[in-house]
Amino acid sequence: ITIAIVFSLVLFLSAGGSFWYLYFISNQPNHPEFSLSNPLSGRTILWNQSLDGAKEIGFFGAGPGRYPFVFMKGASSPPEPPPPYAHNGLISAYIEYGFPGLITVAVFACALVYYAVRTYAALEPEKRELASTLIAGLASFYMYNIFDDAFIRPDILNLMMILFIVYLFSEGKKVKVYPKIPIAILIIPLILIFASRFWMNWAYQPAYEAAFIDREGNWDEIAEKYEESRKRDQENYFYIVQSGYSWAYAYYETGNPDFLNTAKLRFQESIAKEPSVSQNYANLATLVFPQDELAGIALMRTAHESAPDEVSYLVNLGLFLEQTENFSAAQDMYHQVLALNPNLAA
């Protein structure tokens, strides 16, 4: 009875909640991108940007927890902070675990549906009420996964899946529906997924809170939030970069040299973590140049060499060279800018 009540709530919250959000709450005049003209509330834009960023992830994916980094590669103007998940279970599985993850999730989902239907058909009529409620919960789980990626948030639905599998195996064995597969083969991986996702969301919580703090005069508080997420998950590239940005803004706002040193340290960490990302060198160059002009110019040149078509690096190089009174080199930078984008003539 308890499981039936819980799954009924899941059905109501996921099916009813999804409908309410997509067709009512999303029609906000303050958020024109979330309107009835785009009934998926911006999801299709998010999915396209996610897949654009995933073009070079390889057969085995980008790795657990690396979705935000992949998204930032594909988004023309990524939000701050970027979403921690793709709002689509299949896309998230593909980006983080590649084709093996995508196939595993798809096969697992199809197998659950197959055995759920077989179990329902084999049960006695008086037992079908609970089974039908659980199957409805499974259907709502899949629907929610398409729009909001339940494999990552809310994690409680992973727990629902574990309970669902326990029930199916207990009833399925009685009616001899299932092959002789130890239930642990399915339960243990789900428990591990549940635990890892719960930990990732726990690490993300301070960064999520930072997004709602007023930027004006509060950059040190924002930096502390990103720093807390970085401490909770020290391997997460996104937290390192966002911590660096926030400490840099806090320095510009207060002039506190400790904030500047921390920002430099975080951008150095981001270079060590992702040496192929040109923006890391540009970020550090901007902070280093006022104290060490030659080092700042060298870092900005590295950024330009990593992304030759990025105009902003050439503009910054020109500005740096002007300030060192190397006018001929600065002029050369500006000629390259105009060659790339004549609209910047002014």
Tab-separated table of C-alpha atoms in Angstrom:
chain	number	residue	atom	x	y	z
A	1	ILE	CA	0.000	0.000	0.000
A	2	THR	CA	2.853	2.389	0.888
A	3	ILE	CA	4.601	1.787	-2.415
A	4	ALA	CA	1.324	2.276	-4.264
A	5	ILE	CA	0.745	5.619	-2.516
A	6	VAL	CA	4.295	6.774	-3.226
A	7	PHE	CA	4.103	5.876	-6.901
A	8	SER	CA	0.699	7.550	-7.185
A	9	LEU	CA	2.327	10.727	-5.858
A	10	VAL	CA	5.166	10.318	-8.339
A	11	LEU	CA	2.635	9.951	-11.148
A	12	PHE	CA	0.813	13.101	-10.044
A	13	LEU	CA	3.934	15.171	-9.491
A	14	SER	CA	5.705	14.172	-12.687
A	15	ALA	CA	2.764	14.059	-15.106
A	16	GLY	CA	0.685	16.852	-13.586
A	17	GLY	CA	3.702	18.920	-12.597
A	18	SER	CA	5.272	18.661	-16.036
A	19	PHE	CA	2.031	19.737	-17.698
A	20	TRP	CA	1.569	22.663	-15.295
A	21	TYR	CA	5.138	23.877	-15.742
A	22	LEU	CA	5.350	23.495	-19.502
A	23	TYR	CA	2.013	25.084	-20.359
A	24	PHE	CA	1.230	27.508	-17.555
A	25	ILE	CA	4.159	28.601	-15.378
A	26	SER	CA	6.454	28.719	-18.415
A	27	ASN	CA	4.264	31.355	-20.097
A	28	GLN	CA	5.975	34.235	-18.301
A	29	PRO	CA	6.236	37.753	-19.800
A	30	ASN	CA	9.560	38.190	-17.987
A	31	HIS	CA	10.947	35.107	-19.724
A	32	PRO	CA	9.913	35.298	-23.398
A	33	GLU	CA	12.082	32.285	-24.225
A	34	PHE	CA	9.789	30.250	-21.923
A	35	SER	CA	6.497	30.718	-23.723
A	36	LEU	CA	3.728	28.756	-25.363
A	37	SER	CA	5.475	29.287	-28.693
A	38	ASN	CA	8.200	27.071	-27.251
A	39	PRO	CA	6.153	24.569	-25.211
A	40	LEU	CA	9.263	22.651	-24.121
A	41	SER	CA	10.234	25.773	-22.138
A	42	GLY	CA	13.617	26.210	-23.761
A	43	ARG	CA	14.495	22.524	-23.531
A	44	THR	CA	15.070	22.135	-27.275
A	45	ILE	CA	17.590	25.007	-27.198
A	46	LEU	CA	19.345	23.388	-24.260
A	47	TRP	CA	19.460	19.989	-25.972
A	48	ASN	CA	20.825	21.431	-29.225
A	49	GLN	CA	23.568	23.337	-27.400
A	50	SER	CA	24.403	20.223	-25.396
A	51	LEU	CA	24.789	18.105	-28.528
A	52	ASP	CA	26.833	20.847	-30.231
A	53	GLY	CA	29.258	20.753	-27.314
A	54	ALA	CA	29.365	16.948	-27.423
A	55	LYS	CA	30.683	16.646	-30.978
A	56	GLU	CA	34.196	15.768	-29.812
A	57	ILE	CA	33.562	13.769	-26.635
A	58	GLY	CA	34.501	10.395	-28.118
A	59	PHE	CA	32.920	6.959	-27.980
A	60	PHE	CA	33.033	6.654	-24.181
A	61	GLY	CA	31.725	10.153	-23.404
A	62	ALA	CA	33.165	13.054	-21.451
A	63	GLY	CA	33.046	11.349	-18.047
A	64	PRO	CA	30.821	11.518	-14.942
A	65	GLY	CA	29.876	15.010	-13.841
A	66	ARG	CA	31.375	16.727	-16.895
A	67	TYR	CA	28.119	17.750	-18.543
A	68	PRO	CA	28.436	21.475	-17.568
A	69	PHE	CA	31.845	21.687	-19.263
A	70	VAL	CA	30.502	20.068	-22.450
A	71	PHE	CA	27.489	22.383	-22.417
A	72	MET	CA	29.705	25.488	-22.125
A	73	LYS	CA	31.518	24.385	-25.284
A	74	GLY	CA	28.275	24.265	-27.252
A	75	ALA	CA	26.453	27.292	-25.820
A	76	SER	CA	26.981	30.631	-27.548
A	77	SER	CA	26.237	32.508	-24.312
A	78	PRO	CA	26.104	29.987	-21.456
A	79	PRO	CA	24.140	30.983	-18.357
A	80	GLU	CA	25.820	31.381	-15.010
A	81	PRO	CA	26.007	28.762	-13.710
A	82	PRO	CA	25.364	26.372	-16.617
A	83	PRO	CA	22.813	23.618	-16.000
A	84	PRO	CA	24.275	20.594	-14.173
A	85	TYR	CA	22.331	18.185	-16.367
A	86	ALA	CA	20.699	18.070	-19.797
A	87	HIS	CA	17.036	17.829	-18.729
A	88	ASN	CA	16.959	14.651	-20.804
A	89	GLY	CA	18.106	11.279	-19.501
A	90	LEU	CA	19.308	9.920	-22.830
A	91	ILE	CA	21.306	13.032	-23.722
A	92	SER	CA	22.914	13.126	-20.272
A	93	ALA	CA	23.808	9.443	-20.491
A	94	TYR	CA	25.354	9.949	-23.936
A	95	ILE	CA	27.399	13.029	-22.968
A	96	GLU	CA	28.800	11.608	-19.744
A	97	TYR	CA	29.094	7.908	-20.652
A	98	GLY	CA	29.116	7.911	-24.463
A	99	PHE	CA	27.445	5.269	-26.595
A	100	PRO	CA	27.893	2.512	-23.963
A	101	GLY	CA	25.961	4.629	-21.449
A	102	LEU	CA	23.267	5.545	-23.959
A	103	ILE	CA	22.747	1.921	-24.991
A	104	THR	CA	22.715	0.741	-21.375
A	105	VAL	CA	20.062	3.259	-20.341
A	106	ALA	CA	17.909	2.494	-23.393
A	107	VAL	CA	18.146	-1.284	-22.955
A	108	PHE	CA	17.498	-0.995	-19.232
A	109	ALA	CA	14.400	1.115	-19.827
A	110	CYS	CA	13.030	-1.268	-22.459
A	111	ALA	CA	13.728	-4.300	-20.261
A	112	LEU	CA	11.840	-2.756	-17.364
A	113	VAL	CA	8.808	-2.097	-19.555
A	114	TYR	CA	8.928	-5.637	-21.003
A	115	TYR	CA	9.119	-7.386	-17.650
A	116	ALA	CA	6.615	-5.034	-16.031
A	117	VAL	CA	4.014	-5.920	-18.658
A	118	ARG	CA	4.785	-9.652	-18.425
A	119	THR	CA	4.505	-9.563	-14.638
A	120	TYR	CA	1.210	-7.692	-14.784
A	121	ALA	CA	-0.250	-10.198	-17.253
A	122	ALA	CA	0.814	-13.167	-15.096
A	123	LEU	CA	-0.507	-11.814	-11.776
A	124	GLU	CA	-3.787	-12.801	-10.225
A	125	PRO	CA	-6.517	-10.158	-10.767
A	126	GLU	CA	-6.575	-9.179	-7.082
A	127	LYS	CA	-2.867	-8.279	-7.239
A	128	ARG	CA	-3.062	-6.147	-10.353
A	129	GLU	CA	-4.109	-2.922	-8.633
A	130	LEU	CA	-0.689	-2.461	-7.029
A	131	ALA	CA	1.049	-3.582	-10.212
A	132	SER	CA	-0.928	-1.123	-12.350
A	133	THR	CA	-0.022	1.719	-9.978
A	134	LEU	CA	3.647	0.797	-10.206
A	135	ILE	CA	3.514	0.603	-13.991
A	136	ALA	CA	1.869	4.041	-14.075
A	137	GLY	CA	4.706	5.281	-11.886
A	138	LEU	CA	7.218	3.754	-14.294
A	139	ALA	CA	5.530	5.477	-17.235
A	140	SER	CA	5.586	8.817	-15.437
A	141	PHE	CA	9.241	8.244	-14.557
A	142	TYR	CA	10.091	7.863	-18.226
A	143	MET	CA	8.062	10.917	-19.205
A	144	TYR	CA	9.741	13.003	-16.526
A	145	ASN	CA	13.111	11.724	-17.706
A	146	ILE	CA	12.485	13.036	-21.195
A	147	PHE	CA	11.799	16.585	-19.971
A	148	ASP	CA	13.794	16.903	-16.774
A	149	ASP	CA	16.391	14.139	-16.565
A	150	ALA	CA	15.297	12.233	-13.491
A	151	PHE	CA	18.494	10.181	-13.546
A	152	ILE	CA	20.117	13.224	-12.019
A	153	ARG	CA	17.461	15.327	-10.335
A	154	PRO	CA	15.384	14.662	-8.349
A	155	ASP	CA	17.415	11.721	-7.094
A	156	ILE	CA	14.473	10.349	-5.175
A	157	LEU	CA	13.150	8.912	-8.448
A	158	ASN	CA	16.222	6.693	-8.642
A	159	LEU	CA	15.168	5.334	-5.273
A	160	MET	CA	11.711	4.731	-6.719
A	161	MET	CA	13.336	2.687	-9.476
A	162	ILE	CA	15.120	0.549	-6.899
A	163	LEU	CA	11.848	-0.130	-5.073
A	164	PHE	CA	10.163	-0.846	-8.394
A	165	ILE	CA	12.764	-3.455	-9.346
A	166	VAL	CA	12.535	-5.107	-5.919
A	167	TYR	CA	8.784	-5.395	-6.333
A	168	LEU	CA	8.974	-6.700	-9.893
A	169	PHE	CA	11.457	-9.400	-8.966
A	170	SER	CA	9.542	-10.452	-5.878
A	171	GLU	CA	6.307	-10.803	-7.828
A	172	GLY	CA	7.924	-11.969	-11.046
A	173	LYS	CA	9.624	-14.899	-9.357
A	174	LYS	CA	6.279	-16.106	-8.035
A	175	VAL	CA	4.809	-16.262	-11.524
A	176	LYS	CA	8.108	-17.374	-13.120
A	177	VAL	CA	8.369	-14.400	-15.458
A	178	TYR	CA	12.052	-13.602	-15.022
A	179	PRO	CA	15.174	-15.426	-16.053
A	180	LYS	CA	17.355	-16.522	-13.143
A	181	ILE	CA	19.302	-13.283	-12.760
A	182	PRO	CA	20.423	-12.179	-9.279
A	183	ILE	CA	18.563	-9.015	-8.370
A	184	ALA	CA	21.848	-7.503	-7.141
A	185	ILE	CA	22.995	-7.188	-10.763
A	186	LEU	CA	20.357	-4.489	-11.250
A	187	ILE	CA	20.078	-3.094	-7.738
A	188	ILE	CA	23.760	-2.480	-6.950
A	189	PRO	CA	24.448	-0.287	-10.045
A	190	LEU	CA	21.289	1.745	-9.338
A	191	ILE	CA	22.329	2.270	-5.731
A	192	LEU	CA	25.764	3.427	-6.909
A	193	ILE	CA	24.154	5.820	-9.407
A	194	PHE	CA	21.815	7.107	-6.722
A	195	ALA	CA	24.684	7.702	-4.287
A	196	SER	CA	26.946	9.396	-6.854
A	197	ARG	CA	24.205	11.676	-8.145
A	198	PHE	CA	23.177	12.592	-4.617
A	199	TRP	CA	26.798	13.530	-3.892
A	200	MET	CA	27.060	15.588	-7.117
A	201	ASN	CA	23.907	17.523	-6.276
A	202	TRP	CA	25.190	18.116	-2.746
A	203	ALA	CA	28.388	19.573	-4.231
A	204	TYR	CA	26.395	21.700	-6.696
A	205	GLN	CA	24.064	23.233	-4.090
A	206	PRO	CA	26.312	26.202	-3.058
A	207	ALA	CA	26.950	27.053	-6.735
A	208	TYR	CA	23.211	26.960	-7.356
A	209	GLU	CA	22.668	29.345	-4.433
A	210	ALA	CA	25.325	31.688	-5.830
A	211	ALA	CA	23.268	32.206	-8.979
A	212	PHE	CA	20.539	33.944	-6.940
A	213	ILE	CA	22.758	36.393	-5.041
A	214	ASP	CA	22.646	40.005	-6.201
A	215	ARG	CA	25.870	40.726	-8.124
A	216	GLU	CA	26.174	44.332	-6.992
A	217	GLY	CA	28.511	44.508	-3.995
A	218	ASN	CA	28.306	40.791	-3.151
A	219	TRP	CA	31.007	39.148	-5.252
A	220	ASP	CA	32.954	37.980	-2.192
A	221	GLU	CA	29.853	36.137	-0.955
A	222	ILE	CA	29.318	34.632	-4.411
A	223	ALA	CA	32.969	33.554	-4.515
A	224	GLU	CA	32.599	31.831	-1.148
A	225	LYS	CA	29.668	29.826	-2.513
A	226	TYR	CA	31.609	28.632	-5.566
A	227	GLU	CA	34.591	27.947	-3.352
A	228	GLU	CA	32.443	25.715	-1.160
A	229	SER	CA	31.315	23.733	-4.218
A	230	ARG	CA	34.943	23.473	-5.337
A	231	LYS	CA	35.947	22.063	-1.948
A	232	ARG	CA	33.134	19.525	-2.065
A	233	ASP	CA	34.103	18.371	-5.565
A	234	GLN	CA	37.725	19.329	-6.213
A	235	GLU	CA	37.861	17.561	-9.584
A	236	ASN	CA	35.019	19.584	-11.084
A	237	TYR	CA	36.397	21.993	-13.667
A	238	PHE	CA	33.321	24.210	-13.647
A	239	TYR	CA	33.615	25.041	-9.936
A	240	ILE	CA	37.289	25.933	-10.342
A	241	VAL	CA	36.595	28.342	-13.212
A	242	GLN	CA	33.551	29.954	-11.595
A	243	SER	CA	35.478	30.372	-8.355
A	244	GLY	CA	38.225	32.145	-10.303
A	245	TYR	CA	35.772	34.488	-12.019
A	246	SER	CA	34.048	35.318	-8.749
A	247	TRP	CA	37.257	36.011	-6.820
A	248	ALA	CA	38.436	38.235	-9.697
A	249	TYR	CA	35.220	40.286	-9.593
A	250	ALA	CA	35.483	40.446	-5.803
A	251	TYR	CA	39.016	41.856	-6.209
A	252	TYR	CA	37.854	44.491	-8.731
A	253	GLU	CA	35.059	45.398	-6.335
A	254	THR	CA	37.111	45.621	-3.120
A	255	GLY	CA	40.786	45.853	-4.126
A	256	ASN	CA	41.601	43.056	-1.663
A	257	PRO	CA	44.912	41.495	-2.827
A	258	ASP	CA	44.002	38.160	-1.232
A	259	PHE	CA	41.054	37.902	-3.615
A	260	LEU	CA	43.383	38.587	-6.560
A	261	ASN	CA	45.826	35.880	-5.487
A	262	THR	CA	43.023	33.358	-5.041
A	263	ALA	CA	41.618	34.189	-8.479
A	264	LYS	CA	45.048	33.676	-10.071
A	265	LEU	CA	45.419	30.357	-8.281
A	266	ARG	CA	42.042	29.133	-9.522
A	267	PHE	CA	42.794	30.054	-13.141
A	268	GLN	CA	46.150	28.290	-12.861
A	269	GLU	CA	44.256	25.236	-11.647
A	270	SER	CA	41.845	25.526	-14.564
A	271	ILE	CA	44.785	25.562	-17.012
A	272	ALA	CA	46.224	22.464	-15.366
A	273	LYS	CA	42.828	20.781	-15.544
A	274	GLU	CA	41.913	21.801	-19.121
A	275	PRO	CA	45.047	23.064	-20.948
A	276	SER	CA	43.237	23.055	-24.301
A	277	VAL	CA	40.689	25.718	-23.252
A	278	SER	CA	41.941	29.073	-24.539
A	279	GLN	CA	39.752	31.145	-22.214
A	280	ASN	CA	41.721	29.884	-19.211
A	281	TYR	CA	44.897	31.581	-20.471
A	282	ALA	CA	43.027	34.792	-21.309
A	283	ASN	CA	41.475	34.919	-17.843
A	284	LEU	CA	44.840	34.541	-16.137
A	285	ALA	CA	46.498	37.002	-18.528
A	286	THR	CA	44.027	39.745	-17.593
A	287	LEU	CA	44.851	39.328	-13.912
A	288	VAL	CA	48.612	38.950	-14.349
A	289	PHE	CA	49.262	41.826	-16.788
A	290	PRO	CA	49.025	44.767	-14.322
A	291	GLN	CA	51.775	43.231	-12.169
A	292	ASP	CA	53.831	41.466	-14.853
A	293	GLU	CA	53.305	42.857	-18.348
A	294	LEU	CA	55.500	40.353	-20.195
A	295	ALA	CA	53.857	37.363	-18.489
A	296	GLY	CA	50.399	38.763	-19.243
A	297	ILE	CA	51.236	39.259	-22.917
A	298	ALA	CA	52.694	35.740	-23.143
A	299	LEU	CA	49.547	34.220	-21.648
A	300	MET	CA	47.290	36.201	-23.986
A	301	ARG	CA	49.397	35.061	-26.958
A	302	THR	CA	48.894	31.469	-25.812
A	303	ALA	CA	45.145	32.073	-25.706
A	304	HIS	CA	45.271	33.494	-29.241
A	305	GLU	CA	47.338	30.556	-30.525
A	306	SER	CA	44.815	28.137	-29.012
A	307	ALA	CA	41.908	29.926	-30.727
A	308	PRO	CA	43.238	31.965	-33.697
A	309	ASP	CA	39.765	33.090	-34.802
A	310	GLU	CA	38.745	34.500	-31.418
A	311	VAL	CA	38.809	38.258	-31.980
A	312	SER	CA	38.717	39.248	-28.309
A	313	TYR	CA	42.177	37.784	-27.680
A	314	LEU	CA	43.657	39.873	-30.502
A	315	VAL	CA	41.933	42.990	-29.174
A	316	ASN	CA	43.337	42.362	-25.703
A	317	LEU	CA	46.784	41.734	-27.127
A	318	GLY	CA	46.572	45.050	-28.936
A	319	LEU	CA	45.570	46.818	-25.709
A	320	PHE	CA	48.353	45.135	-23.747
A	321	LEU	CA	50.964	46.061	-26.367
A	322	GLU	CA	49.715	49.645	-26.468
A	323	GLN	CA	50.210	49.943	-22.726
A	324	THR	CA	53.797	48.729	-23.081
A	325	GLU	CA	54.247	51.327	-25.885
A	326	ASN	CA	54.927	48.620	-28.461
A	327	PHE	CA	52.756	50.451	-30.982
A	328	SER	CA	53.857	48.660	-34.157
A	329	ALA	CA	52.997	45.258	-32.651
A	330	ALA	CA	49.677	46.629	-31.359
A	331	GLN	CA	48.898	47.977	-34.824
A	332	ASP	CA	49.570	44.518	-36.270
A	333	MET	CA	47.075	43.006	-33.800
A	334	TYR	CA	44.388	45.489	-34.835
A	335	HIS	CA	44.971	44.752	-38.534
A	336	GLN	CA	44.372	41.066	-37.761
A	337	VAL	CA	41.186	41.991	-35.905
A	338	LEU	CA	39.879	43.911	-38.910
A	339	ALA	CA	40.744	41.018	-41.206
A	340	LEU	CA	38.640	38.705	-39.045
A	341	ASN	CA	35.789	41.150	-38.399
A	342	PRO	CA	35.561	44.377	-40.439
A	343	ASN	CA	32.556	45.428	-38.339
A	344	LEU	CA	34.962	46.286	-35.526
A	345	ALA	CA	36.527	49.156	-37.488
A	346	ALA	CA	35.517	51.747	-34.898
